[in-house]
Coordinates of C-alpha atoms in Angstrom, one line a residue:
X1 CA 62.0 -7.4 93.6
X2 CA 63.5 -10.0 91.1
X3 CA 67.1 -10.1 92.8
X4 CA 68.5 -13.3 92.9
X5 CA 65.3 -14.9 90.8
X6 CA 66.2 -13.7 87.2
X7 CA 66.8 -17.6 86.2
X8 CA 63.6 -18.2 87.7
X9 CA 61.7 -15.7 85.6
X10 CA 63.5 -16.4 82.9
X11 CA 62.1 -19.6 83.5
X12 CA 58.5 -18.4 84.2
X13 CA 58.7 -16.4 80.6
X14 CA 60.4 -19.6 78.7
X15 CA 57.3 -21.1 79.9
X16 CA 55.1 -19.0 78.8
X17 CA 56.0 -18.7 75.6
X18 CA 55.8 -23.0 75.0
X19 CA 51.9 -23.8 77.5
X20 CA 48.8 -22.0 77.3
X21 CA 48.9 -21.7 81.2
X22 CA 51.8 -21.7 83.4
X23 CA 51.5 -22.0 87.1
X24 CA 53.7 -20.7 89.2
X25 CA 53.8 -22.9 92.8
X26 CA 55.7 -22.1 96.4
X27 CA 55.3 -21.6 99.9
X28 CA 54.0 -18.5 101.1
X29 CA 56.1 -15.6 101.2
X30 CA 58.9 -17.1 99.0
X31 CA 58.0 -14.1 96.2
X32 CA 56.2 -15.6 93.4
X33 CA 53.7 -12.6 93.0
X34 CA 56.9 -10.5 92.4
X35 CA 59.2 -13.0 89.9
X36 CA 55.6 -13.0 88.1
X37 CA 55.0 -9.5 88.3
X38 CA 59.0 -9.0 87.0
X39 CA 58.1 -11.3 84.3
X40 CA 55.3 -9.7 83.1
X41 CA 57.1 -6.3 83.3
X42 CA 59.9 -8.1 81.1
X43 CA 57.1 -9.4 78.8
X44 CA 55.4 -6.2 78.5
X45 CA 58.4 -4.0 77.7
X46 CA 59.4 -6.4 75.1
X47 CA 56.3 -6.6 73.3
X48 CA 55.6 -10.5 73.5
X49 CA 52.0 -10.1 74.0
X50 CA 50.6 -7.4 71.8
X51 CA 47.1 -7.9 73.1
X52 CA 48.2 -6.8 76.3
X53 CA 49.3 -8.1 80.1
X54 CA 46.1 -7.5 82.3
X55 CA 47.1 -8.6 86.3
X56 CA 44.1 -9.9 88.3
X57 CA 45.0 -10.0 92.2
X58 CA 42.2 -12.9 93.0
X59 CA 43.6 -12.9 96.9
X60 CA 40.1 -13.9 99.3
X61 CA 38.1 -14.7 96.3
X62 CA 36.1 -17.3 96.6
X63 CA 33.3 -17.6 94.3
X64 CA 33.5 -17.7 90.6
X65 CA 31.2 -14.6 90.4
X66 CA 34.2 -12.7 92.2
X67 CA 36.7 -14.1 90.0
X68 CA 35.0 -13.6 86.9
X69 CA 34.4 -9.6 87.7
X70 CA 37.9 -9.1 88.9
X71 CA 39.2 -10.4 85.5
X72 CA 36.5 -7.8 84.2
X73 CA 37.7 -4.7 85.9
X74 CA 41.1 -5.7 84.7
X75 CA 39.8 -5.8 81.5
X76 CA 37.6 -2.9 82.0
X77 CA 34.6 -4.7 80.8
X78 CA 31.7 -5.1 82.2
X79 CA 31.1 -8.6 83.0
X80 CA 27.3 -8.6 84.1
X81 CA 26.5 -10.2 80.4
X82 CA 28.8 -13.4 79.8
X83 CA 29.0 -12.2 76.1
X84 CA 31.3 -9.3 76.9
X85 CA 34.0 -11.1 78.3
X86 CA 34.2 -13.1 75.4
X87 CA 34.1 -10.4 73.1
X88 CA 36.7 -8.3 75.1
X89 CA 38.9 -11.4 75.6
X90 CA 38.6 -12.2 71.7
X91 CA 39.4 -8.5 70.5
X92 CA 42.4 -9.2 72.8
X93 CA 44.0 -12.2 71.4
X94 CA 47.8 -12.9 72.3
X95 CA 47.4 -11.2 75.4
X96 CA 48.5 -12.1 79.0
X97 CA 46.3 -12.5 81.8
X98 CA 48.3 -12.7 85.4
X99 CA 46.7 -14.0 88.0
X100 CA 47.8 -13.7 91.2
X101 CA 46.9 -15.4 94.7
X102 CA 44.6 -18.0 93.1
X103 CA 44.6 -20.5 96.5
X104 CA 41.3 -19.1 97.5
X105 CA 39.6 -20.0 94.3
X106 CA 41.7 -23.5 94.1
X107 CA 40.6 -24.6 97.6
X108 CA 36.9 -23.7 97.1
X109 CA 35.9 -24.8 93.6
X110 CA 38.3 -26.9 92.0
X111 CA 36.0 -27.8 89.1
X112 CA 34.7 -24.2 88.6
X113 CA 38.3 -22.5 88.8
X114 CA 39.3 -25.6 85.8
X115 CA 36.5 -24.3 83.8
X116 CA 37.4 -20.7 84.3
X117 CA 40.8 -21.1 83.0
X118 CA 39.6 -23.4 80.3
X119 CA 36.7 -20.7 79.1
X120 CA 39.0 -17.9 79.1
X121 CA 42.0 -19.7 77.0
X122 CA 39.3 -20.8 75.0
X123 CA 38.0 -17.3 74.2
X124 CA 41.0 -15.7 72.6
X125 CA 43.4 -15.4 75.8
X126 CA 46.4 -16.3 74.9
X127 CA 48.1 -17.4 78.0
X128 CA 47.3 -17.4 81.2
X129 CA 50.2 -16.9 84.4
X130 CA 48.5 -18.1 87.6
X131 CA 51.0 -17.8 91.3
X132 CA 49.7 -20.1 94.3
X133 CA 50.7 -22.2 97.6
X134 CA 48.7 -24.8 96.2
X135 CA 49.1 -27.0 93.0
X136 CA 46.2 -27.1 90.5
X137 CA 44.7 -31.1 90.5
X138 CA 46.0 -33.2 88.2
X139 CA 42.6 -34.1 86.6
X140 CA 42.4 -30.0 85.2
X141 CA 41.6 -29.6 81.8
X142 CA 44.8 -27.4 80.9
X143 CA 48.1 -28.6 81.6
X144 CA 49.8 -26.3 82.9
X145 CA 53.6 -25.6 82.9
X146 CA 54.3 -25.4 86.1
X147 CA 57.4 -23.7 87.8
X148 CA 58.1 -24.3 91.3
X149 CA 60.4 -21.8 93.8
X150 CA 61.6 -22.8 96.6
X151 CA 63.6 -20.9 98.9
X152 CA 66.7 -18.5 97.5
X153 CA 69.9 -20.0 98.9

C-alpha cells in the first residue's frame, strides 16, 4: 500500500516522534489513510508507542458524540461516563491514536473537533495522527505537524 510513499511515511513517523499531533493533508484518493496506516504498522512493530496504536475510522461523523464513542470502541471503553475515557487514555500514556477521515468532523464543528484533540492530548495520549482533504484552522489549539501528499510522480 506504501509503494512509492516510504519517504513520505518516513516523514509522517519523523513527525510524530517531534509534535503532539501530526496531520496528514491531500486530495482525495491520493492514499493518505494507507501511508498512515503503513506508518502506524511501522510504529507498532518497532515498539515506539508502548501504550499502544488504537485507529479510529471517523469517516461520516459528524457530531462530537460520534466521535468521542468511536475513539471509545477503539479503546474498548465505554465512553457513556466522560471519566472513563480519561482514565483509559491516562492508563495508556505514549500511545498512538490514528485517526482517519476526520473532514466530516473538521467541516462541522471546528471549535469542538479543536477541543477534542486538545482533551485527549491532554489526558495522557501521547500523539495523535489525524489524515484529511481539509487543513485544520490555524487558530486550533495544537499545532500540528503537518505533512502534505500530493500526487506520486
Amino acid at each position: 500500500a506504501v509503494v512509492g510513499r516510504r519517504l513520505a511515511m518516513h516523514r509522517i513517523i519523523r513527525s510524530c516522534n517531534s509534535h503532539a499531533l501530526t496531520a496528514v493533508y491531500g486530495p482525495e484518493g491520493i492514499g493518505k489513510c494507507a501511508i498512515v496506516l503503513g506508518a502506524a504498522v511501522h510504529a507498532l512493530r518497532r515498539r515506539l508507542f508502548p501504550g499502544g496504536v488504537f485507529v479510529v475510522d471517523l469517516r461520516g461523523l459528524r457530531s462530537m458524540k460520534h466521535v468521542v464513542a468511536a475513539l471509545g470502541a477503539a479503546l474498548r471503553v465505554d465512553v457513556s461516563r466522560p471519566s472513563e475515557l480519561k482514565r483509559a487514555l491516562e492508563a495508556r500514556s505514549r500511545c498512538l491514536i490514528v485517526l482517519r477521515r476526520c473532514e466530516a468532523a473538521i467541516q462541522t464543528a471546528v471549535k469542538p473537533f479543536d477541543w477534542f484533540l486538545t482533551s485527549v492530548l491532554q489526558a495522557g495520549a501521547s500523539k495523535i495522527l489525524l489524515t484529511s482533504d481539509l487543513c485544520l484552522p490555524v487558530d486550533t489549539h495544537v499545532v500540528p505537524g503537518r505533512v502534505e501528499l500530493g500526487p506520486m510522480v
